[in-house]
Amino acid sequence: MEAAASSSSVEQTVDVAQWEENVKSHHMPRADLNKLVMEYLVKEGFKDAVLSFEGESGIDPGVDMKILDEQIKIRAAVESGSIQDAVELVNDVDPEILDTNPKLFFHLQQQQLLEYIRQGDVEKVLDYAQKELSARGEENPEFLEELEQTLALLAFDNTSASPFSELLEHPQRLKVVSELNAAVLASQDQTSESKLGMLMKLVLWAQDQLTKKGLKFPKLANIGSCKLETD
């Protein structure tokens, strides 16, 4: 029994070459890969890429191009910091999107607060937080924590020194864009998350499970670069 327990705890190691060979041995039809890519491009609202990929692959996007036009406008508004314009654009698509999604609406208001902080307008920050967000924070502990983190940026003359400085970086705006894209698609009876995104989450979960079991193997540490890294 002791010997069995000891052998089961020994770490196993798989080298990069062996891992890549195992991956290559599993074939997935190109048509299925193309569908995954197309769905991802549609979910993220990349209209130019959708049209280009449609021409190359012959895959039908399966969505009204007008919706992608609206997504592009919404993305541009959020990425430029014009949050009120984004709200109006979303309401033009469907007024119920924000009415029925309090978390999304809060994140839009939080982003507006962040834009005021970015501008250095403390008076506007405090006024907007008091009038628009304080009641929401009191009603929802999750909202309150996010609001407190946002307002904590005011405690630093140099916001980059704040532990919450990432809230003022571009990826924060992109998170709001993704939430909006998902909500707009859901309003059109489209699924909100791409299968490719779900597959990436599954990959990360599987890697975590293998690591817990003591297996050392090349990990997909950076999804953006798709490079395998060893411990």
PDB file of C-alpha atoms in Angstrom:
ATOM      1  CA  MET A   1       0.000   0.000   0.000  1.00  0.00           C
ATOM      2  CA  GLU A   2       2.816   2.384   0.947  1.00  0.00           C
ATOM      3  CA  ALA A   3       4.667   1.602  -2.288  1.00  0.00           C
ATOM      4  CA  ALA A   4       1.536   2.248  -4.329  1.00  0.00           C
ATOM      5  CA  ALA A   5       0.916   5.548  -2.590  1.00  0.00           C
ATOM      6  CA  SER A   6       4.528   6.574  -3.135  1.00  0.00           C
ATOM      7  CA  SER A   7       4.499   5.762  -6.853  1.00  0.00           C
ATOM      8  CA  SER A   8       1.250   7.652  -7.411  1.00  0.00           C
ATOM      9  CA  SER A   9       2.738  10.848  -6.001  1.00  0.00           C
ATOM     10  CA  VAL A  10       5.794  10.823  -8.306  1.00  0.00           C
ATOM     11  CA  GLU A  11       5.616  13.670 -10.812  1.00  0.00           C
ATOM     12  CA  GLN A  12       5.395  12.719 -14.477  1.00  0.00           C
ATOM     13  CA  THR A  13       7.035  14.810 -17.154  1.00  0.00           C
ATOM     14  CA  VAL A  14       6.119  15.212 -20.824  1.00  0.00           C
ATOM     15  CA  ASP A  15       8.562  17.081 -23.096  1.00  0.00           C
ATOM     16  CA  VAL A  16       7.550  19.632 -25.739  1.00  0.00           C
ATOM     17  CA  ALA A  17       8.225  17.356 -28.720  1.00  0.00           C
ATOM     18  CA  GLN A  18       6.092  14.561 -27.315  1.00  0.00           C
ATOM     19  CA  TRP A  19       3.300  16.980 -26.379  1.00  0.00           C
ATOM     20  CA  GLU A  20       3.235  18.560 -29.844  1.00  0.00           C
ATOM     21  CA  GLU A  21       3.203  15.116 -31.453  1.00  0.00           C
ATOM     22  CA  ASN A  22       0.194  14.150 -29.326  1.00  0.00           C
ATOM     23  CA  VAL A  23      -1.608  17.349 -30.367  1.00  0.00           C
ATOM     24  CA  LYS A  24      -0.876  16.800 -34.074  1.00  0.00           C
ATOM     25  CA  SER A  25      -2.231  13.257 -33.895  1.00  0.00           C
ATOM     26  CA  HIS A  26      -5.725  14.641 -33.250  1.00  0.00           C
ATOM     27  CA  HIS A  27      -7.235  15.862 -36.517  1.00  0.00           C
ATOM     28  CA  MET A  28     -10.015  18.446 -36.742  1.00  0.00           C
ATOM     29  CA  PRO A  29     -11.658  19.157 -40.127  1.00  0.00           C
ATOM     30  CA  ARG A  30     -10.762  22.592 -41.526  1.00  0.00           C
ATOM     31  CA  ALA A  31     -14.458  23.326 -42.091  1.00  0.00           C
ATOM     32  CA  ASP A  32     -15.077  22.988 -38.344  1.00  0.00           C
ATOM     33  CA  LEU A  33     -12.097  25.226 -37.552  1.00  0.00           C
ATOM     34  CA  ASN A  34     -13.390  27.843 -40.001  1.00  0.00           C
ATOM     35  CA  LYS A  35     -16.790  27.820 -38.300  1.00  0.00           C
ATOM     36  CA  LEU A  36     -15.155  28.389 -34.911  1.00  0.00           C
ATOM     37  CA  VAL A  37     -13.151  31.323 -36.259  1.00  0.00           C
ATOM     38  CA  MET A  38     -16.175  32.867 -37.999  1.00  0.00           C
ATOM     39  CA  GLU A  39     -18.322  32.591 -34.891  1.00  0.00           C
ATOM     40  CA  TYR A  40     -15.602  34.268 -32.812  1.00  0.00           C
ATOM     41  CA  LEU A  41     -15.261  37.159 -35.272  1.00  0.00           C
ATOM     42  CA  VAL A  42     -19.037  37.666 -35.257  1.00  0.00           C
ATOM     43  CA  LYS A  43     -19.252  37.596 -31.449  1.00  0.00           C
ATOM     44  CA  GLU A  44     -16.521  40.217 -31.163  1.00  0.00           C
ATOM     45  CA  GLY A  45     -18.086  42.429 -33.842  1.00  0.00           C
ATOM     46  CA  PHE A  46     -15.140  42.454 -36.282  1.00  0.00           C
ATOM     47  CA  LYS A  47     -17.162  43.190 -39.426  1.00  0.00           C
ATOM     48  CA  ASP A  48     -14.241  43.714 -41.833  1.00  0.00           C
ATOM     49  CA  ALA A  49     -12.654  40.472 -40.681  1.00  0.00           C
ATOM     50  CA  VAL A  50     -16.017  38.686 -40.978  1.00  0.00           C
ATOM     51  CA  LEU A  51     -16.489  39.823 -44.589  1.00  0.00           C
ATOM     52  CA  SER A  52     -12.892  38.964 -45.486  1.00  0.00           C
ATOM     53  CA  PHE A  53     -13.066  35.550 -43.859  1.00  0.00           C
ATOM     54  CA  GLU A  54     -16.434  34.856 -45.502  1.00  0.00           C
ATOM     55  CA  GLY A  55     -14.816  35.443 -48.900  1.00  0.00           C
ATOM     56  CA  GLU A  56     -11.884  33.169 -48.081  1.00  0.00           C
ATOM     57  CA  SER A  57     -13.735  30.331 -46.386  1.00  0.00           C
ATOM     58  CA  GLY A  58     -17.248  30.503 -47.828  1.00  0.00           C
ATOM     59  CA  ILE A  59     -18.659  30.290 -44.280  1.00  0.00           C
ATOM     60  CA  ASP A  60     -21.966  32.111 -43.740  1.00  0.00           C
ATOM     61  CA  PRO A  61     -21.666  34.539 -40.776  1.00  0.00           C
ATOM     62  CA  GLY A  62     -25.239  33.713 -39.783  1.00  0.00           C
ATOM     63  CA  VAL A  63     -25.991  37.211 -38.513  1.00  0.00           C
ATOM     64  CA  ASP A  64     -27.444  40.425 -39.917  1.00  0.00           C
ATOM     65  CA  MET A  65     -24.585  42.712 -40.980  1.00  0.00           C
ATOM     66  CA  LYS A  66     -26.521  45.670 -39.552  1.00  0.00           C
ATOM     67  CA  ILE A  67     -25.947  44.256 -36.076  1.00  0.00           C
ATOM     68  CA  LEU A  68     -22.202  44.158 -36.737  1.00  0.00           C
ATOM     69  CA  ASP A  69     -22.388  47.792 -37.860  1.00  0.00           C
ATOM     70  CA  GLU A  70     -23.992  48.663 -34.524  1.00  0.00           C
ATOM     71  CA  GLN A  71     -21.352  46.680 -32.638  1.00  0.00           C
ATOM     72  CA  ILE A  72     -18.606  48.596 -34.447  1.00  0.00           C
ATOM     73  CA  LYS A  73     -20.157  51.934 -33.451  1.00  0.00           C
ATOM     74  CA  ILE A  74     -20.563  50.798 -29.845  1.00  0.00           C
ATOM     75  CA  ARG A  75     -16.981  49.521 -29.716  1.00  0.00           C
ATOM     76  CA  ALA A  76     -15.646  52.798 -31.115  1.00  0.00           C
ATOM     77  CA  ALA A  77     -17.631  54.828 -28.583  1.00  0.00           C
ATOM     78  CA  VAL A  78     -16.387  52.825 -25.585  1.00  0.00           C
ATOM     79  CA  GLU A  79     -12.780  52.689 -26.786  1.00  0.00           C
ATOM     80  CA  SER A  80     -12.761  56.474 -27.222  1.00  0.00           C
ATOM     81  CA  GLY A  81     -14.262  56.979 -23.758  1.00  0.00           C
ATOM     82  CA  SER A  82     -17.624  58.255 -25.058  1.00  0.00           C
ATOM     83  CA  ILE A  83     -19.724  56.147 -22.711  1.00  0.00           C
ATOM     84  CA  GLN A  84     -22.945  58.143 -23.017  1.00  0.00           C
ATOM     85  CA  ASP A  85     -22.775  57.729 -26.788  1.00  0.00           C
ATOM     86  CA  ALA A  86     -22.376  53.984 -26.273  1.00  0.00           C
ATOM     87  CA  VAL A  87     -25.447  53.922 -24.017  1.00  0.00           C
ATOM     88  CA  GLU A  88     -27.512  55.720 -26.653  1.00  0.00           C
ATOM     89  CA  LEU A  89     -26.312  53.332 -29.373  1.00  0.00           C
ATOM     90  CA  VAL A  90     -27.227  50.300 -27.272  1.00  0.00           C
ATOM     91  CA  ASN A  91     -30.667  51.768 -26.583  1.00  0.00           C
ATOM     92  CA  ASP A  92     -31.122  52.309 -30.322  1.00  0.00           C
ATOM     93  CA  VAL A  93     -30.571  48.583 -30.875  1.00  0.00           C
ATOM     94  CA  ASP A  94     -32.920  47.565 -28.056  1.00  0.00           C
ATOM     95  CA  PRO A  95     -33.890  49.676 -24.989  1.00  0.00           C
ATOM     96  CA  GLU A  96     -34.454  46.525 -22.961  1.00  0.00           C
ATOM     97  CA  ILE A  97     -30.790  45.480 -23.130  1.00  0.00           C
ATOM     98  CA  LEU A  98     -29.741  47.809 -20.312  1.00  0.00           C
ATOM     99  CA  ASP A  99     -33.124  47.782 -18.568  1.00  0.00           C
ATOM    100  CA  THR A 100     -32.890  44.035 -18.014  1.00  0.00           C
ATOM    101  CA  ASN A 101     -29.149  43.784 -17.332  1.00  0.00           C
ATOM    102  CA  PRO A 102     -28.250  45.759 -14.183  1.00  0.00           C
ATOM    103  CA  LYS A 103     -24.692  44.397 -14.050  1.00  0.00           C
ATOM    104  CA  LEU A 104     -23.943  45.573 -17.580  1.00  0.00           C
ATOM    105  CA  PHE A 105     -25.508  48.974 -16.908  1.00  0.00           C
ATOM    106  CA  PHE A 106     -23.436  49.316 -13.733  1.00  0.00           C
ATOM    107  CA  HIS A 107     -20.244  48.504 -15.631  1.00  0.00           C
ATOM    108  CA  LEU A 108     -21.077  51.190 -18.185  1.00  0.00           C
ATOM    109  CA  GLN A 109     -21.609  53.705 -15.385  1.00  0.00           C
ATOM    110  CA  GLN A 110     -18.399  52.556 -13.730  1.00  0.00           C
ATOM    111  CA  GLN A 111     -16.597  53.107 -17.019  1.00  0.00           C
ATOM    112  CA  GLN A 112     -18.022  56.616 -17.210  1.00  0.00           C
ATOM    113  CA  LEU A 113     -16.642  57.217 -13.721  1.00  0.00           C
ATOM    114  CA  LEU A 114     -13.248  55.943 -14.849  1.00  0.00           C
ATOM    115  CA  GLU A 115     -13.312  58.339 -17.800  1.00  0.00           C
ATOM    116  CA  TYR A 116     -13.878  61.262 -15.399  1.00  0.00           C
ATOM    117  CA  ILE A 117     -10.970  60.012 -13.265  1.00  0.00           C
ATOM    118  CA  ARG A 118      -8.818  59.762 -16.380  1.00  0.00           C
ATOM    119  CA  GLN A 119      -9.684  63.407 -17.140  1.00  0.00           C
ATOM    120  CA  GLY A 120      -8.685  64.393 -13.610  1.00  0.00           C
ATOM    121  CA  ASP A 121     -12.094  65.951 -12.900  1.00  0.00           C
ATOM    122  CA  VAL A 122     -12.481  65.079  -9.209  1.00  0.00           C
ATOM    123  CA  GLU A 123     -15.630  67.182  -8.801  1.00  0.00           C
ATOM    124  CA  LYS A 124     -17.384  65.309 -11.612  1.00  0.00           C
ATOM    125  CA  VAL A 125     -16.162  61.997 -10.237  1.00  0.00           C
ATOM    126  CA  LEU A 126     -17.647  62.583  -6.783  1.00  0.00           C
ATOM    127  CA  ASP A 127     -20.863  64.103  -8.121  1.00  0.00           C
ATOM    128  CA  TYR A 128     -21.443  61.241 -10.585  1.00  0.00           C
ATOM    129  CA  ALA A 129     -20.598  58.580  -7.993  1.00  0.00           C
ATOM    130  CA  GLN A 130     -23.029  60.119  -5.514  1.00  0.00           C
ATOM    131  CA  LYS A 131     -25.918  60.618  -7.932  1.00  0.00           C
ATOM    132  CA  GLU A 132     -25.614  57.573 -10.175  1.00  0.00           C
ATOM    133  CA  LEU A 133     -23.716  54.831  -8.392  1.00  0.00           C
ATOM    134  CA  SER A 134     -23.956  55.070  -4.595  1.00  0.00           C
ATOM    135  CA  ALA A 135     -27.488  53.619  -4.460  1.00  0.00           C
ATOM    136  CA  ARG A 136     -26.484  50.732  -6.738  1.00  0.00           C
ATOM    137  CA  GLY A 137     -23.528  49.960  -4.491  1.00  0.00           C
ATOM    138  CA  GLU A 138     -25.740  49.855  -1.420  1.00  0.00           C
ATOM    139  CA  GLU A 139     -28.105  47.421  -3.138  1.00  0.00           C
ATOM    140  CA  ASN A 140     -25.413  45.035  -4.373  1.00  0.00           C
ATOM    141  CA  PRO A 141     -22.224  44.078  -2.435  1.00  0.00           C
ATOM    142  CA  GLU A 142     -20.459  43.139  -5.678  1.00  0.00           C
ATOM    143  CA  PHE A 143     -21.152  46.572  -7.162  1.00  0.00           C
ATOM    144  CA  LEU A 144     -20.056  48.255  -3.940  1.00  0.00           C
ATOM    145  CA  GLU A 145     -16.671  46.521  -4.003  1.00  0.00           C
ATOM    146  CA  GLU A 146     -16.071  47.536  -7.624  1.00  0.00           C
ATOM    147  CA  LEU A 147     -17.163  51.108  -6.876  1.00  0.00           C
ATOM    148  CA  GLU A 148     -14.793  51.312  -3.893  1.00  0.00           C
ATOM    149  CA  GLN A 149     -11.898  50.049  -6.020  1.00  0.00           C
ATOM    150  CA  THR A 150     -12.680  52.664  -8.662  1.00  0.00           C
ATOM    151  CA  LEU A 151     -12.880  55.526  -6.164  1.00  0.00           C
ATOM    152  CA  ALA A 152      -9.668  54.320  -4.494  1.00  0.00           C
ATOM    153  CA  LEU A 153      -7.844  55.645  -7.575  1.00  0.00           C
ATOM    154  CA  LEU A 154      -8.477  59.152  -6.245  1.00  0.00           C
ATOM    155  CA  ALA A 155      -6.176  58.464  -3.302  1.00  0.00           C
ATOM    156  CA  PHE A 156      -3.139  58.596  -5.604  1.00  0.00           C
ATOM    157  CA  ASP A 157      -1.714  61.665  -7.303  1.00  0.00           C
ATOM    158  CA  ASN A 158      -0.184  59.219  -9.754  1.00  0.00           C
ATOM    159  CA  THR A 159      -2.910  56.660 -10.510  1.00  0.00           C
ATOM    160  CA  SER A 160      -0.373  54.231 -11.966  1.00  0.00           C
ATOM    161  CA  ALA A 161       0.837  53.682  -8.387  1.00  0.00           C
ATOM    162  CA  SER A 162      -2.600  52.457  -7.319  1.00  0.00           C
ATOM    163  CA  PRO A 163      -3.188  48.710  -6.883  1.00  0.00           C
ATOM    164  CA  PHE A 164      -6.245  49.243  -9.108  1.00  0.00           C
ATOM    165  CA  SER A 165      -4.431  51.122 -11.875  1.00  0.00           C
ATOM    166  CA  GLU A 166      -5.412  48.463 -14.430  1.00  0.00           C
ATOM    167  CA  LEU A 167      -8.932  49.930 -14.342  1.00  0.00           C
ATOM    168  CA  LEU A 168      -7.595  52.891 -16.321  1.00  0.00           C
ATOM    169  CA  GLU A 169      -5.862  50.755 -18.931  1.00  0.00           C
ATOM    170  CA  HIS A 170      -7.249  49.895 -22.357  1.00  0.00           C
ATOM    171  CA  PRO A 171      -8.134  46.257 -21.552  1.00  0.00           C
ATOM    172  CA  GLN A 172     -10.724  47.548 -19.075  1.00  0.00           C
ATOM    173  CA  ARG A 173     -12.561  49.294 -21.905  1.00  0.00           C
ATOM    174  CA  LEU A 174     -12.341  46.105 -23.970  1.00  0.00           C
ATOM    175  CA  LYS A 175     -13.980  44.134 -21.147  1.00  0.00           C
ATOM    176  CA  VAL A 176     -16.940  46.510 -21.314  1.00  0.00           C
ATOM    177  CA  VAL A 177     -17.022  46.168 -25.105  1.00  0.00           C
ATOM    178  CA  SER A 178     -17.168  42.363 -24.803  1.00  0.00           C
ATOM    179  CA  GLU A 179     -20.022  42.588 -22.315  1.00  0.00           C
ATOM    180  CA  LEU A 180     -21.924  44.901 -24.629  1.00  0.00           C
ATOM    181  CA  ASN A 181     -21.309  42.692 -27.662  1.00  0.00           C
ATOM    182  CA  ALA A 182     -22.630  39.678 -25.788  1.00  0.00           C
ATOM    183  CA  ALA A 183     -25.747  41.564 -24.660  1.00  0.00           C
ATOM    184  CA  VAL A 184     -26.465  42.918 -28.148  1.00  0.00           C
ATOM    185  CA  LEU A 185     -26.153  39.438 -29.676  1.00  0.00           C
ATOM    186  CA  ALA A 186     -28.324  37.932 -26.957  1.00  0.00           C
ATOM    187  CA  SER A 187     -31.017  40.492 -27.796  1.00  0.00           C
ATOM    188  CA  GLN A 188     -30.950  39.122 -31.350  1.00  0.00           C
ATOM    189  CA  ASP A 189     -31.346  35.526 -30.123  1.00  0.00           C
ATOM    190  CA  GLN A 190     -27.648  34.832 -30.670  1.00  0.00           C
ATOM    191  CA  THR A 191     -25.518  33.026 -28.077  1.00  0.00           C
ATOM    192  CA  SER A 192     -23.429  35.473 -26.078  1.00  0.00           C
ATOM    193  CA  GLU A 193     -20.109  33.586 -25.862  1.00  0.00           C
ATOM    194  CA  SER A 194     -18.170  32.075 -28.735  1.00  0.00           C
ATOM    195  CA  LYS A 195     -17.347  28.382 -28.782  1.00  0.00           C
ATOM    196  CA  LEU A 196     -13.691  29.345 -29.273  1.00  0.00           C
ATOM    197  CA  GLY A 197     -13.782  31.338 -26.052  1.00  0.00           C
ATOM    198  CA  MET A 198     -15.351  28.425 -24.194  1.00  0.00           C
ATOM    199  CA  LEU A 199     -12.717  26.062 -25.611  1.00  0.00           C
ATOM    200  CA  MET A 200      -9.942  28.315 -24.331  1.00  0.00           C
ATOM    201  CA  LYS A 201     -11.493  28.264 -20.866  1.00  0.00           C
ATOM    202  CA  LEU A 202     -11.683  24.475 -21.070  1.00  0.00           C
ATOM    203  CA  VAL A 203      -7.996  24.283 -22.049  1.00  0.00           C
ATOM    204  CA  LEU A 204      -6.968  26.402 -19.059  1.00  0.00           C
ATOM    205  CA  TRP A 205      -9.155  24.321 -16.740  1.00  0.00           C
ATOM    206  CA  ALA A 206      -7.692  21.054 -18.086  1.00  0.00           C
ATOM    207  CA  GLN A 207      -4.143  22.365 -17.645  1.00  0.00           C
ATOM    208  CA  ASP A 208      -4.929  23.265 -14.048  1.00  0.00           C
ATOM    209  CA  GLN A 209      -6.321  19.787 -13.388  1.00  0.00           C
ATOM    210  CA  LEU A 210      -3.262  18.083 -14.906  1.00  0.00           C
ATOM    211  CA  THR A 211      -0.936  20.262 -12.841  1.00  0.00           C
ATOM    212  CA  LYS A 212      -2.788  19.320  -9.656  1.00  0.00           C
ATOM    213  CA  LYS A 213      -2.262  15.661 -10.549  1.00  0.00           C
ATOM    214  CA  GLY A 214       1.508  16.203 -10.616  1.00  0.00           C
ATOM    215  CA  LEU A 215       2.020  16.122 -14.390  1.00  0.00           C
ATOM    216  CA  LYS A 216       4.691  18.434 -15.801  1.00  0.00           C
ATOM    217  CA  PHE A 217       3.961  19.340 -19.395  1.00  0.00           C
ATOM    218  CA  PRO A 218       4.231  22.243 -21.886  1.00  0.00           C
ATOM    219  CA  LYS A 219       1.480  24.719 -20.971  1.00  0.00           C
ATOM    220  CA  LEU A 220      -0.373  27.239 -23.067  1.00  0.00           C
ATOM    221  CA  ALA A 221       0.569  30.098 -20.736  1.00  0.00           C
ATOM    222  CA  ASN A 222      -0.175  32.883 -23.207  1.00  0.00           C
ATOM    223  CA  ILE A 223      -3.323  32.372 -25.278  1.00  0.00           C
ATOM    224  CA  GLY A 224      -2.483  35.384 -27.460  1.00  0.00           C
ATOM    225  CA  SER A 225       0.836  33.951 -28.686  1.00  0.00           C
ATOM    226  CA  CYS A 226      -0.288  30.271 -28.548  1.00  0.00           C
ATOM    227  CA  LYS A 227       3.243  29.318 -27.497  1.00  0.00           C
ATOM    228  CA  LEU A 228       3.842  26.331 -25.264  1.00  0.00           C
ATOM    229  CA  GLU A 229       5.965  26.949 -22.174  1.00  0.00           C
ATOM    230  CA  THR A 230       7.552  24.474 -19.796  1.00  0.00           C
ATOM    231  CA  ASP A 231       7.922  24.923 -16.038  1.00  0.00           C
TER     232      ASP A 231
END
